[in-house]
Amino acid sequence: MSKILIVEDELAIAELEKDYLELSGFTVDIESQGDTGAQRALSENYDLIILDLMLPNMDGFEICKKVREEKNIPVIMVSAKKDDIDKIRGLGLGADDYMTKPFSPSELVARVKAHLARYTRLIGTGMKENEIIQIRGIKIDKTARRVYVNGEEKIFTTKEFDLLTFLAQNPNHVYTKEELFQEIWDMESIGDIATVTVHIKKIREKIEINTSKPQYIETIWGVGYRFKV
Ligand code: CA
């Protein structure tokens, strides 16, 4: 079920919009202040925002700009003044639609449905899910380049991340330090295979409970390392 946020200071209008949208099966929240509306739009997971232009504390221009910096959900801007609508269009704030008050609630519902349908199609085709490697307590988000150990995010340097990811996506395969150095640092890099040892040590400090008894990256004495599954 889609969740919609209405940011509107005229409560009679907001309630009317809410009633019509709820009749169509949407979940609707109302915020009547600009600043709290912006905060809610950014912190909660709404599928669409209906945004009034003139609001106390922060206007719709500012809110639309903030939302666009972080989210690509549809935004429908509404205003009592036709002139304002033209102005908003001219500014290119990234709103998906504009409506002049008063409008019929059923027209609003129709536009909400159209935008949500378009947005869902967009997600279905264009946006890919993040590529995740999950091995026991370790979750590596390759797309976002983030690592979580037992649900807690750990900060990795670029090379530490590359090395951990390479080993984790080739589990149970033993690599020599030379192979790892070539794979992660390539031949042009300054440094030597001791760099690999240093990085393995740092990775272990972040992912292992007891670094002297590693559960994930095993040392194969005289050969190299492997990621144990
Ligand atoms: Ca208003």
CSV table of C-alpha atoms and ligand atoms in Angstrom, one decimal:
chain,number,residue,atom,x,y,z
A,1,MET,CA,0.0,0.0,0.0
A,2,SER,CA,1.4,3.4,-1.0
A,3,LYS,CA,2.1,6.0,1.7
A,4,ILE,CA,1.4,9.6,1.0
A,5,LEU,CA,2.4,12.8,2.8
A,6,ILE,CA,0.3,15.9,2.5
A,7,VAL,CA,2.1,19.1,3.6
A,8,GLU,CA,-0.7,21.7,3.7
A,9,ASP,CA,-1.6,24.4,6.3
A,10,GLU,CA,-5.2,24.7,5.3
A,11,LEU,CA,-6.5,21.8,7.3
A,12,ALA,CA,-10.0,21.7,5.6
A,13,ILE,CA,-8.2,21.1,2.3
A,14,ALA,CA,-5.7,18.6,3.7
A,15,GLU,CA,-8.5,16.6,5.3
A,16,LEU,CA,-10.5,16.5,2.1
A,17,GLU,CA,-7.5,15.3,0.1
A,18,LYS,CA,-6.8,12.7,2.8
A,19,ASP,CA,-10.4,11.4,2.7
A,20,TYR,CA,-10.4,10.9,-1.0
A,21,LEU,CA,-7.0,9.3,-1.1
A,22,GLU,CA,-7.9,6.9,1.8
A,23,LEU,CA,-11.0,5.9,-0.1
A,24,SER,CA,-8.7,4.9,-2.9
A,25,GLY,CA,-6.7,2.7,-0.5
A,26,PHE,CA,-3.7,5.0,0.3
A,27,THR,CA,-2.3,5.6,3.7
A,28,VAL,CA,-2.1,9.4,4.3
A,29,ASP,CA,-0.3,11.6,6.8
A,30,ILE,CA,-0.8,15.3,7.1
A,31,GLU,CA,1.8,17.9,8.2
A,32,SER,CA,0.7,21.6,8.5
A,33,GLN,CA,4.1,23.2,9.1
A,34,GLY,CA,6.8,23.6,6.5
A,35,ASP,CA,9.7,22.6,8.7
A,36,THR,CA,8.1,19.6,10.2
A,37,GLY,CA,6.7,18.6,6.8
A,38,ALA,CA,10.3,18.7,5.4
A,39,GLN,CA,11.6,16.7,8.2
A,40,ARG,CA,9.0,14.0,7.9
A,41,ALA,CA,9.3,13.9,4.1
A,42,LEU,CA,13.0,13.2,4.5
A,43,SER,CA,13.0,10.9,7.5
A,44,GLU,CA,10.1,8.6,6.6
A,45,ASN,CA,9.5,6.4,3.6
A,46,TYR,CA,6.7,8.0,1.6
A,47,ASP,CA,5.9,7.0,-1.9
A,48,LEU,CA,4.6,10.4,-2.9
A,49,ILE,CA,4.3,13.9,-1.5
A,50,ILE,CA,1.6,16.5,-2.1
A,51,LEU,CA,3.2,19.8,-1.3
A,52,ASP,CA,1.5,23.2,-0.8
A,53,LEU,CA,3.6,26.2,-1.8
A,54,MET,CA,2.8,28.7,1.0
A,55,LEU,CA,3.4,27.2,4.4
A,56,PRO,CA,4.5,28.4,7.8
A,57,ASN,CA,8.2,28.2,8.7
A,58,MET,CA,9.4,26.8,5.4
A,59,ASP,CA,7.9,27.2,2.0
A,60,GLY,CA,7.2,24.5,-0.6
A,61,PHE,CA,10.1,25.6,-2.8
A,62,GLU,CA,12.6,24.9,-0.1
A,63,ILE,CA,11.0,21.6,0.8
A,64,CYS,CA,10.9,20.4,-2.8
A,65,LYS,CA,14.6,21.3,-3.1
A,66,LYS,CA,15.5,19.4,0.0
A,67,VAL,CA,13.4,16.3,-1.0
A,68,ARG,CA,15.0,16.3,-4.4
A,69,GLU,CA,18.5,16.2,-3.0
A,70,GLU,CA,17.7,12.9,-1.3
A,71,LYS,CA,14.7,11.2,-2.9
A,72,ASN,CA,13.3,10.6,-6.4
A,73,ILE,CA,9.7,10.0,-5.3
A,74,PRO,CA,7.0,11.9,-7.1
A,75,VAL,CA,6.2,15.4,-5.7
A,76,ILE,CA,3.0,17.2,-6.6
A,77,MET,CA,3.0,20.9,-5.8
A,78,VAL,CA,-0.1,22.8,-5.2
A,79,SER,CA,-0.8,26.5,-5.0
A,80,ALA,CA,-3.7,28.9,-4.8
A,81,LYS,CA,-2.0,31.2,-7.4
A,82,LYS,CA,-1.7,30.3,-11.0
A,83,ASP,CA,1.2,32.8,-11.2
A,84,ASP,CA,3.1,30.8,-8.5
A,85,ILE,CA,2.6,27.6,-10.5
A,86,ASP,CA,4.2,29.2,-13.5
A,87,LYS,CA,7.1,30.4,-11.3
A,88,ILE,CA,7.7,27.0,-9.9
A,89,ARG,CA,7.8,25.4,-13.3
A,90,GLY,CA,10.3,28.1,-14.4
A,91,LEU,CA,12.5,27.3,-11.4
A,92,GLY,CA,12.9,23.7,-12.4
A,93,LEU,CA,12.8,22.4,-8.8
A,94,GLY,CA,12.1,18.9,-10.0
A,95,ALA,CA,8.4,18.7,-8.9
A,96,ASP,CA,6.6,16.1,-11.0
A,97,ASP,CA,3.3,17.9,-11.3
A,98,TYR,CA,1.6,21.1,-10.4
A,99,MET,CA,-2.0,21.8,-9.5
A,100,THR,CA,-3.8,25.1,-8.9
A,101,LYS,CA,-6.3,25.3,-6.0
A,102,PRO,CA,-9.1,24.8,-5.9
A,103,PHE,CA,-9.0,21.4,-7.7
A,104,SER,CA,-11.4,18.5,-7.5
A,105,PRO,CA,-10.2,15.8,-5.1
A,106,SER,CA,-10.9,13.1,-7.7
A,107,GLU,CA,-8.5,14.9,-10.1
A,108,LEU,CA,-5.9,14.8,-7.4
A,109,VAL,CA,-6.4,11.1,-6.9
A,110,ALA,CA,-6.2,10.4,-10.6
A,111,ARG,CA,-2.8,12.3,-10.8
A,112,VAL,CA,-1.5,10.6,-7.7
A,113,LYS,CA,-2.3,7.2,-9.2
A,114,ALA,CA,-0.7,8.1,-12.5
A,115,HIS,CA,2.5,9.3,-10.9
A,116,LEU,CA,2.8,6.3,-8.6
A,117,ALA,CA,2.3,4.0,-11.6
A,118,ARG,CA,5.0,5.8,-13.5
A,119,TYR,CA,7.3,5.8,-10.6
A,120,THR,CA,6.8,2.0,-10.0
A,121,ARG,CA,7.6,1.3,-13.6
A,122,LEU,CA,10.7,3.4,-13.3
A,123,ILE,CA,11.9,1.5,-10.3
A,124,GLY,CA,11.1,-1.8,-12.1
A,125,THR,CA,13.3,-1.0,-15.0
A,126,GLY,CA,15.9,1.5,-14.2
A,127,MET,CA,17.0,1.1,-10.6
A,128,LYS,CA,18.9,-2.0,-9.6
A,129,GLU,CA,19.0,-3.5,-6.2
A,130,ASN,CA,22.3,-3.3,-4.4
A,131,GLU,CA,24.6,-6.2,-4.9
A,132,ILE,CA,25.1,-7.9,-1.5
A,133,ILE,CA,27.4,-10.6,-0.3
A,134,GLN,CA,26.3,-12.1,2.9
A,135,ILE,CA,28.5,-14.7,4.7
A,136,ARG,CA,27.4,-15.5,8.2
A,137,GLY,CA,27.7,-12.3,10.3
A,138,ILE,CA,29.3,-10.3,7.5
A,139,LYS,CA,27.3,-8.3,5.0
A,140,ILE,CA,29.1,-6.5,2.2
A,141,ASP,CA,27.0,-4.0,0.2
A,142,LYS,CA,29.1,-3.9,-3.0
A,143,THR,CA,27.0,-1.2,-4.6
A,144,ALA,CA,27.1,1.2,-1.6
A,145,ARG,CA,30.6,0.0,-0.6
A,146,ARG,CA,29.6,-0.6,3.0
A,147,VAL,CA,30.4,-3.4,5.4
A,148,TYR,CA,28.3,-4.6,8.3
A,149,VAL,CA,29.5,-7.0,10.9
A,150,ASN,CA,26.7,-8.5,13.0
A,151,GLY,CA,24.5,-5.6,11.9
A,152,GLU,CA,26.9,-2.9,12.8
A,153,GLU,CA,28.6,-0.8,10.1
A,154,LYS,CA,32.4,-0.8,10.0
A,155,ILE,CA,34.4,1.7,8.2
A,156,PHE,CA,36.9,0.3,5.6
A,157,THR,CA,39.5,2.0,3.5
A,158,THR,CA,39.2,1.5,-0.3
A,159,LYS,CA,41.9,-1.2,-0.4
A,160,GLU,CA,40.6,-2.9,2.7
A,161,PHE,CA,37.2,-3.0,1.2
A,162,ASP,CA,38.5,-4.3,-2.2
A,163,LEU,CA,40.5,-7.0,-0.5
A,164,LEU,CA,37.8,-8.2,1.8
A,165,THR,CA,35.3,-8.2,-1.1
A,166,PHE,CA,37.6,-10.1,-3.4
A,167,LEU,CA,38.2,-12.8,-0.8
A,168,ALA,CA,34.5,-13.0,0.2
A,169,GLN,CA,33.3,-13.4,-3.3
A,170,ASN,CA,35.8,-16.2,-3.9
A,171,PRO,CA,35.3,-18.2,-0.8
A,172,ASN,CA,37.4,-21.2,0.1
A,173,HIS,CA,39.8,-20.3,-2.6
A,174,VAL,CA,43.4,-20.0,-1.2
A,175,TYR,CA,45.3,-17.0,-2.6
A,176,THR,CA,48.9,-16.2,-2.2
A,177,LYS,CA,50.0,-12.8,-1.0
A,178,GLU,CA,51.4,-12.2,-4.5
A,179,GLU,CA,48.1,-13.0,-6.2
A,180,LEU,CA,46.2,-10.7,-3.8
A,181,PHE,CA,48.7,-7.9,-4.3
A,182,GLN,CA,48.4,-8.1,-8.0
A,183,GLU,CA,44.6,-8.4,-7.8
A,184,ILE,CA,44.0,-5.4,-5.5
A,185,TRP,CA,47.0,-3.1,-6.0
A,186,ASP,CA,48.0,-4.1,-9.6
A,187,MET,CA,51.6,-4.3,-10.8
A,188,GLU,CA,52.1,-0.5,-11.1
A,189,SER,CA,51.6,0.1,-7.4
A,190,ILE,CA,54.3,1.0,-5.1
A,191,GLY,CA,54.6,-1.4,-2.2
A,192,ASP,CA,55.1,-5.1,-1.8
A,193,ILE,CA,53.3,-8.2,-0.5
A,194,ALA,CA,53.9,-7.0,3.1
A,195,THR,CA,51.1,-4.5,2.3
A,196,VAL,CA,48.7,-7.5,2.0
A,197,THR,CA,49.6,-8.7,5.4
A,198,VAL,CA,49.1,-5.3,6.9
A,199,HIS,CA,45.7,-5.0,5.3
A,200,ILE,CA,44.6,-8.5,6.3
A,201,LYS,CA,45.5,-7.6,9.9
A,202,LYS,CA,43.4,-4.4,9.7
A,203,ILE,CA,40.4,-6.2,8.2
A,204,ARG,CA,40.5,-8.8,10.8
A,205,GLU,CA,40.5,-6.2,13.6
A,206,LYS,CA,37.2,-5.0,12.1
A,207,ILE,CA,35.5,-8.3,11.3
A,208,GLU,CA,36.8,-10.9,13.8
A,209,ILE,CA,35.9,-11.3,17.4
A,210,ASN,CA,39.3,-12.8,18.2
A,211,THR,CA,41.9,-11.9,15.7
A,212,SER,CA,44.2,-14.7,16.8
A,213,LYS,CA,41.5,-17.2,16.0
A,214,PRO,CA,40.0,-15.8,12.8
A,215,GLN,CA,36.5,-17.1,11.8
A,216,TYR,CA,36.5,-15.5,8.4
A,217,ILE,CA,39.9,-14.9,6.8
A,218,GLU,CA,42.1,-17.9,7.5
A,219,THR,CA,45.8,-17.9,7.2
A,220,ILE,CA,47.1,-20.9,5.2
A,221,TRP,CA,50.7,-21.1,6.5
A,222,GLY,CA,53.3,-20.9,3.8
A,223,VAL,CA,50.6,-20.3,1.1
A,224,GLY,CA,48.3,-17.3,1.8
A,225,TYR,CA,44.8,-16.6,2.8
A,226,ARG,CA,41.3,-17.8,2.2
A,227,PHE,CA,37.8,-16.7,3.1
A,228,LYS,CA,36.2,-19.5,5.0
A,229,VAL,CA,32.5,-20.2,4.5
B,1,CA,CA,-0.8,27.4,2.2
